[in-house]
PDB file of N, CA and C in Angstrom:
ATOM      1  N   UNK P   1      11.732  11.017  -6.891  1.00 51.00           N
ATOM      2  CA  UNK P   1      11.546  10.213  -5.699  1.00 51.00           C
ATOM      3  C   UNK P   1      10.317  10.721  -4.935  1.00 51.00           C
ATOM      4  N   UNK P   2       9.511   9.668  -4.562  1.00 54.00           N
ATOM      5  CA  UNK P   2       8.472  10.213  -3.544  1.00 54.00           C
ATOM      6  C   UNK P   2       8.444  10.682  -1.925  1.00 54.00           C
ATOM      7  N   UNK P   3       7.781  11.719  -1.783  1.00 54.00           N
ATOM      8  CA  UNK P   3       7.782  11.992  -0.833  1.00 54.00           C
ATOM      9  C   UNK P   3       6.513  11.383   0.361  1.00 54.00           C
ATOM     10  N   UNK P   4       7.145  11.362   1.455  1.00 56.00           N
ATOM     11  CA  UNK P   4       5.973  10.990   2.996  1.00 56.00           C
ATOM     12  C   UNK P   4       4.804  11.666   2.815  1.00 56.00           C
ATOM     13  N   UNK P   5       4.807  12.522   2.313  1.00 56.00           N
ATOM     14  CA  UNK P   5       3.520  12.937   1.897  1.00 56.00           C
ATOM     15  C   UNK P   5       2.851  12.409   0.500  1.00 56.00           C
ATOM     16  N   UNK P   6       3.680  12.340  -0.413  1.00 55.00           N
ATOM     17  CA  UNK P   6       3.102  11.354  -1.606  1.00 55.00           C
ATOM     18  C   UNK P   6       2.526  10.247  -0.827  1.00 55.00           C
ATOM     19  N   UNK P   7       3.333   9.238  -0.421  1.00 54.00           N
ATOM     20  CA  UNK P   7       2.861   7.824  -0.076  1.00 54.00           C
ATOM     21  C   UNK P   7       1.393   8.465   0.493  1.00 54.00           C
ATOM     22  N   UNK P   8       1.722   9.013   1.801  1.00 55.00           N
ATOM     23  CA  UNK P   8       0.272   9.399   2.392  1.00 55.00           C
ATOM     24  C   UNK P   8      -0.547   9.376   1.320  1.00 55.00           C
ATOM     25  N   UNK P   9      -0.802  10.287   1.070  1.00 56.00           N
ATOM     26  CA  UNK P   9      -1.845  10.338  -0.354  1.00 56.00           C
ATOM     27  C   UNK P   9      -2.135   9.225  -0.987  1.00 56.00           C
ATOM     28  N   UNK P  10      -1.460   8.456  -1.547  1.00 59.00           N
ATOM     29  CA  UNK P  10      -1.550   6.851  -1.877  1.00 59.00           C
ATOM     30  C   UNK P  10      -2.379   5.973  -0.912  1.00 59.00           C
ATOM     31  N   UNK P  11      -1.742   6.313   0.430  1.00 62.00           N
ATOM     32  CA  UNK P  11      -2.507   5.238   1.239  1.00 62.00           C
ATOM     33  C   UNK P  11      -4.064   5.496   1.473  1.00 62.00           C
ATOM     34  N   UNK P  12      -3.884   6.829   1.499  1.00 68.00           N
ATOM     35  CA  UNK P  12      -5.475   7.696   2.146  1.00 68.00           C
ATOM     36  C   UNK P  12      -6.245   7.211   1.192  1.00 68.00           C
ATOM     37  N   UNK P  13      -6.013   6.833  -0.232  1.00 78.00           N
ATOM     38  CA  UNK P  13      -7.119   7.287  -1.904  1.00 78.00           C
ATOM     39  C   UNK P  13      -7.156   5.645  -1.441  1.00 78.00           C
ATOM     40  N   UNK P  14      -6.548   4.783  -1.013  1.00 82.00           N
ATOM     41  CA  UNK P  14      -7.140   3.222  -1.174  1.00 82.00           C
ATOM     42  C   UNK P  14      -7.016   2.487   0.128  1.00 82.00           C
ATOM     43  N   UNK P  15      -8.580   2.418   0.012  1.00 86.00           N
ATOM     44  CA  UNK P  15      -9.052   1.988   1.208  1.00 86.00           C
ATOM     45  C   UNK P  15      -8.457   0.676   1.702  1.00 86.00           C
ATOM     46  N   UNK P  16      -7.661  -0.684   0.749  1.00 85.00           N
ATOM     47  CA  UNK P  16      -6.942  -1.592   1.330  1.00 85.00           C
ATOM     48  C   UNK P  16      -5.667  -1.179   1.630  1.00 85.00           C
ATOM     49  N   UNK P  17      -5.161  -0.162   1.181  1.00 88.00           N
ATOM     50  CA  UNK P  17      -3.666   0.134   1.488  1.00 88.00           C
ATOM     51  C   UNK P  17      -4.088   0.688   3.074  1.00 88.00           C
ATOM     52  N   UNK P  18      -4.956   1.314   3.329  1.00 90.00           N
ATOM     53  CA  UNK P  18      -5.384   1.779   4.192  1.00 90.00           C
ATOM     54  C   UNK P  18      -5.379   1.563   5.566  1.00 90.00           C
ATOM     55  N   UNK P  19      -6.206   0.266   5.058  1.00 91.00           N
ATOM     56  CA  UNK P  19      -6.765  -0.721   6.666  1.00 91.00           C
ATOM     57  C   UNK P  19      -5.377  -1.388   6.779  1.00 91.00           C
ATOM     58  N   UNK P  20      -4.288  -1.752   5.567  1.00 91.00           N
ATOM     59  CA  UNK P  20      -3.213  -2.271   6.081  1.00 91.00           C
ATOM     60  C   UNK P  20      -2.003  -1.578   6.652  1.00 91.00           C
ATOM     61  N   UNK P  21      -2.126  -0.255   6.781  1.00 91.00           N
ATOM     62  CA  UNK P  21      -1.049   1.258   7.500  1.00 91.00           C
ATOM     63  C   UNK P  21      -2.108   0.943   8.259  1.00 91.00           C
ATOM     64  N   UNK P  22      -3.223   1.059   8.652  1.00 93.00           N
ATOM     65  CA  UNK P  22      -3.844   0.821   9.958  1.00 93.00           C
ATOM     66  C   UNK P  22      -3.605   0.103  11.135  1.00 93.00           C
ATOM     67  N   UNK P  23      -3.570  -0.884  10.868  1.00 95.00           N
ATOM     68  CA  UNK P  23      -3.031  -2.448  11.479  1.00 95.00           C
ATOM     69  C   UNK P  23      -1.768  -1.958  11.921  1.00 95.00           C
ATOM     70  N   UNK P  24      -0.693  -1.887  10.677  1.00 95.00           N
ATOM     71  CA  UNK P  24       0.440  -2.024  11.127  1.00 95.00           C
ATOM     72  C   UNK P  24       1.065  -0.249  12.667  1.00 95.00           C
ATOM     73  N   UNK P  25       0.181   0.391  12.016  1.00 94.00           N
ATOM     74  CA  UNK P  25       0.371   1.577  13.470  1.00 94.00           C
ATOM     75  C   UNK P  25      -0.286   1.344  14.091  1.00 94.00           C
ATOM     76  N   UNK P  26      -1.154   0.663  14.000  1.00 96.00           N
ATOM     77  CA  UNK P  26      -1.652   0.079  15.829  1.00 96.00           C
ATOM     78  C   UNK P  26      -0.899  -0.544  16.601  1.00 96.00           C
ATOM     79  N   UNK P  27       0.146  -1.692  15.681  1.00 96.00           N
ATOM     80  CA  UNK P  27       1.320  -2.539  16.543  1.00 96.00           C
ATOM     81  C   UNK P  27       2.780  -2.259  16.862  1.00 96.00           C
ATOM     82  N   UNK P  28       2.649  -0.774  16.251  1.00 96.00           N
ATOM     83  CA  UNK P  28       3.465   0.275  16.917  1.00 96.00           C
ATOM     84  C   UNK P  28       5.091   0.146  16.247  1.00 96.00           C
ATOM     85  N   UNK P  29       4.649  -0.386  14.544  1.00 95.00           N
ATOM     86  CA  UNK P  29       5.944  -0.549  13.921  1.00 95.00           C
ATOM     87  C   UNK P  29       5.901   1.437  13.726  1.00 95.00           C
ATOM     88  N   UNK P  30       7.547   1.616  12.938  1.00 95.00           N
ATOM     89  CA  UNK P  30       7.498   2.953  12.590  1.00 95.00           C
ATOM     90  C   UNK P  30       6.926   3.162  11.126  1.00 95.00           C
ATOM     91  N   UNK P  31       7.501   4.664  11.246  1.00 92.00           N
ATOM     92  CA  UNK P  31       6.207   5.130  10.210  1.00 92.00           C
ATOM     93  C   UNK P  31       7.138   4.648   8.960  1.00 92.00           C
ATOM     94  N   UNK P  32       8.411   4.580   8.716  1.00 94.00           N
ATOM     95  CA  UNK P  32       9.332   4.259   7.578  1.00 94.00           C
ATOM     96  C   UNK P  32       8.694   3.046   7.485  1.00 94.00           C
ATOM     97  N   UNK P  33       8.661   1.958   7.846  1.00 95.00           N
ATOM     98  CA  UNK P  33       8.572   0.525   7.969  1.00 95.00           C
ATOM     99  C   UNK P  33       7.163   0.226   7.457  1.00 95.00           C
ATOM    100  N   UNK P  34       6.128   1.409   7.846  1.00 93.00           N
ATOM    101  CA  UNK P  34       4.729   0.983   7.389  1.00 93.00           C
ATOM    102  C   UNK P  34       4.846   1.776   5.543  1.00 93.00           C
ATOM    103  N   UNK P  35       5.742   2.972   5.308  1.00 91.00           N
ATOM    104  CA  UNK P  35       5.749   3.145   4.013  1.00 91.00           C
ATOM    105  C   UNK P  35       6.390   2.188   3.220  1.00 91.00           C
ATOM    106  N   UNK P  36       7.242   1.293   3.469  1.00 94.00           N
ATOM    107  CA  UNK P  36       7.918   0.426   2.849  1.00 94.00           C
ATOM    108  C   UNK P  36       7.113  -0.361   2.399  1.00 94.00           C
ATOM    109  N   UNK P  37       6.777  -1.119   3.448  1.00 93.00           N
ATOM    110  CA  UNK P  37       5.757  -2.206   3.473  1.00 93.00           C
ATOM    111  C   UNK P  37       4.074  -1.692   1.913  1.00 93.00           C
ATOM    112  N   UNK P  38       4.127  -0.647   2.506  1.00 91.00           N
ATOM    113  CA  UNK P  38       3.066  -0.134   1.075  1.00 91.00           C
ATOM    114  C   UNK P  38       3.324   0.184   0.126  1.00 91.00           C
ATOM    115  N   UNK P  39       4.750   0.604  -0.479  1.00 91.00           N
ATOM    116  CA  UNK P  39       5.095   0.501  -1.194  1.00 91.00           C
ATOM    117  C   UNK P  39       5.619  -1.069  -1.934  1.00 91.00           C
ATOM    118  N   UNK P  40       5.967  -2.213  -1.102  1.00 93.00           N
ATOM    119  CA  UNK P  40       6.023  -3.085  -1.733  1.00 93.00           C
ATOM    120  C   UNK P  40       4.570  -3.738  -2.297  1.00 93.00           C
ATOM    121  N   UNK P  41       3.994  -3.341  -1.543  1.00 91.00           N
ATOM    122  CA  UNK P  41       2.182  -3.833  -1.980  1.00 91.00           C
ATOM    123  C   UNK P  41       2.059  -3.423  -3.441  1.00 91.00           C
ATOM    124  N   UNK P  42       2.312  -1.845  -3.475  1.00 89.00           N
ATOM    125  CA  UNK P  42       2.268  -1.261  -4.661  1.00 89.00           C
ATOM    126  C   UNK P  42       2.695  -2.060  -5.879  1.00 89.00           C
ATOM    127  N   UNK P  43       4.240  -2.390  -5.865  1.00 93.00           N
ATOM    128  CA  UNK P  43       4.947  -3.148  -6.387  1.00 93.00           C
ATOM    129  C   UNK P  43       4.206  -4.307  -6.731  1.00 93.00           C
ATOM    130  N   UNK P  44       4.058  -4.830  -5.857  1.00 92.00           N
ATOM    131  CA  UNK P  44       3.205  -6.419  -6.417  1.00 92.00           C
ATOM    132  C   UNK P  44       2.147  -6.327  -6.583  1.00 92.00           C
ATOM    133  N   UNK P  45       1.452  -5.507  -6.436  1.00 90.00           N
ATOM    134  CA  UNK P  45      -0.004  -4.976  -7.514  1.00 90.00           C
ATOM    135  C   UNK P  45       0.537  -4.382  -8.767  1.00 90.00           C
ATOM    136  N   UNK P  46       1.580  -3.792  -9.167  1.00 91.00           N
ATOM    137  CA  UNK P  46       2.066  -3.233 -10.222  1.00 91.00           C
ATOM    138  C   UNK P  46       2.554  -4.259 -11.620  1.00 91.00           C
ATOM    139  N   UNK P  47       3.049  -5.100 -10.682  1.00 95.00           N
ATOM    140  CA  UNK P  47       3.752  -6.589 -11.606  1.00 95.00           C
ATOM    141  C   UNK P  47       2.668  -6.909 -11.607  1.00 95.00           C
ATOM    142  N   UNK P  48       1.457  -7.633 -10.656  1.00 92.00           N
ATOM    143  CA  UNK P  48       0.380  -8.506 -11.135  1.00 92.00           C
ATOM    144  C   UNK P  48       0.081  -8.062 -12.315  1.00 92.00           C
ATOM    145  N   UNK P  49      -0.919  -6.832 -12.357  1.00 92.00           N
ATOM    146  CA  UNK P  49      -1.335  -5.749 -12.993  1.00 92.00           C
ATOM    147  C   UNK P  49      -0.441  -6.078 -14.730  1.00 92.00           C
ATOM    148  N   UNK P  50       0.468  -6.048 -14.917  1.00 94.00           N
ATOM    149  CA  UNK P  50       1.574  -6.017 -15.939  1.00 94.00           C
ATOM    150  C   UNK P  50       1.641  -7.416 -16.572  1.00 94.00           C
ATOM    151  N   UNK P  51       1.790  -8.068 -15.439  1.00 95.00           N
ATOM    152  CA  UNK P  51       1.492  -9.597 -15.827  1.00 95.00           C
ATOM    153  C   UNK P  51       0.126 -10.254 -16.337  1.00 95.00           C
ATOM    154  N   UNK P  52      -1.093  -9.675 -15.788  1.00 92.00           N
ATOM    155  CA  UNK P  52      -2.289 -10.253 -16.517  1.00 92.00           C
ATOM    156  C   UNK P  52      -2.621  -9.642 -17.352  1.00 92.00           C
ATOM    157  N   UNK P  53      -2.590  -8.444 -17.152  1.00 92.00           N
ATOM    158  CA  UNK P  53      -2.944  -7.123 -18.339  1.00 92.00           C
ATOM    159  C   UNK P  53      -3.934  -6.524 -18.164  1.00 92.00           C
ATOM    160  N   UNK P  54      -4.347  -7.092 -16.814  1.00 89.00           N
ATOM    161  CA  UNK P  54      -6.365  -6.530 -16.002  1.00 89.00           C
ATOM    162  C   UNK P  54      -5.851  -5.716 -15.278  1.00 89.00           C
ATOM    163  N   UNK P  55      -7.213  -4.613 -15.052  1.00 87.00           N
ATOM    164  CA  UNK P  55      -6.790  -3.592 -13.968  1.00 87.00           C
ATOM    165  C   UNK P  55      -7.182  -4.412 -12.406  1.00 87.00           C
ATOM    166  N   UNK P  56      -6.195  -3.653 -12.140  1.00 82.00           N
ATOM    167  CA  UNK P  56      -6.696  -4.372 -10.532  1.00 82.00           C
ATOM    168  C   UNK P  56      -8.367  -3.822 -10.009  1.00 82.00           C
ATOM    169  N   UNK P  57      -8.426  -4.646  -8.950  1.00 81.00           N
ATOM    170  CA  UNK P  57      -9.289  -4.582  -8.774  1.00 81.00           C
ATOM    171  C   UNK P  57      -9.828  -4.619  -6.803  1.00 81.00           C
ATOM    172  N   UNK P  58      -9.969  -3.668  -6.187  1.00 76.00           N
ATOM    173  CA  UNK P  58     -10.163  -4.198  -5.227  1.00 76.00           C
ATOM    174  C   UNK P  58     -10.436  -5.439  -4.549  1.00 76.00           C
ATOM    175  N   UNK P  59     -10.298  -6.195  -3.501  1.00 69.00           N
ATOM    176  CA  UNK P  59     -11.194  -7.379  -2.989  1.00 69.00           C
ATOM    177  C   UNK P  59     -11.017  -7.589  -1.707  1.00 69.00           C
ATOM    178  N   UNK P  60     -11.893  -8.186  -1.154  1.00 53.00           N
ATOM    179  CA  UNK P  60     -11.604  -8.787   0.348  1.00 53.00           C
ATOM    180  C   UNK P  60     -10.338  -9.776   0.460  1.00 53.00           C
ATOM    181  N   UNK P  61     -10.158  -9.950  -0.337  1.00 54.00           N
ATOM    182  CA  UNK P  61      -8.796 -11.295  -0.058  1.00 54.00           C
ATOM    183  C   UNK P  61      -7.591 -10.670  -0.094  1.00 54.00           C
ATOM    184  N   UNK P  62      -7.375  -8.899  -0.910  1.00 46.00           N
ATOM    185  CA  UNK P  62      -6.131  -8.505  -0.532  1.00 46.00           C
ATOM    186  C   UNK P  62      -5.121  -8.082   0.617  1.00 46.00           C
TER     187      UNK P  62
END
């Protein structure tokens, strides 16, 4: 199981996971609620990823 400090690390290395824990602690959700939330990102970058068979890829639209 991962730890609050794993995720951290996750969020810090990608700059869209990033700006989106950004956002969400500016509007003053908690810190559980913003790891969730990035971890489901993860998740559905993980299935995309699985499903096309391409590596992801950064973009402005994520």
């Amino acid at each position: 199981m991962k730890t609050q400090g794993q995720f951290s690390v996750k969020i810090n290395n990608n700059p869209v996971l990033k700006a989106v824990a950004k956002r969400m602690k500016q509007r003053g959700k908690p810190h559980k609620l913003v790891i969730i939330a990035i971890a489901r990102r993860l998740v559905t970058i993980a299935n995309a990823v699985l499903k096309t068979g391409l590596p992801w890829r950064i973009s402005s639209a994520a």
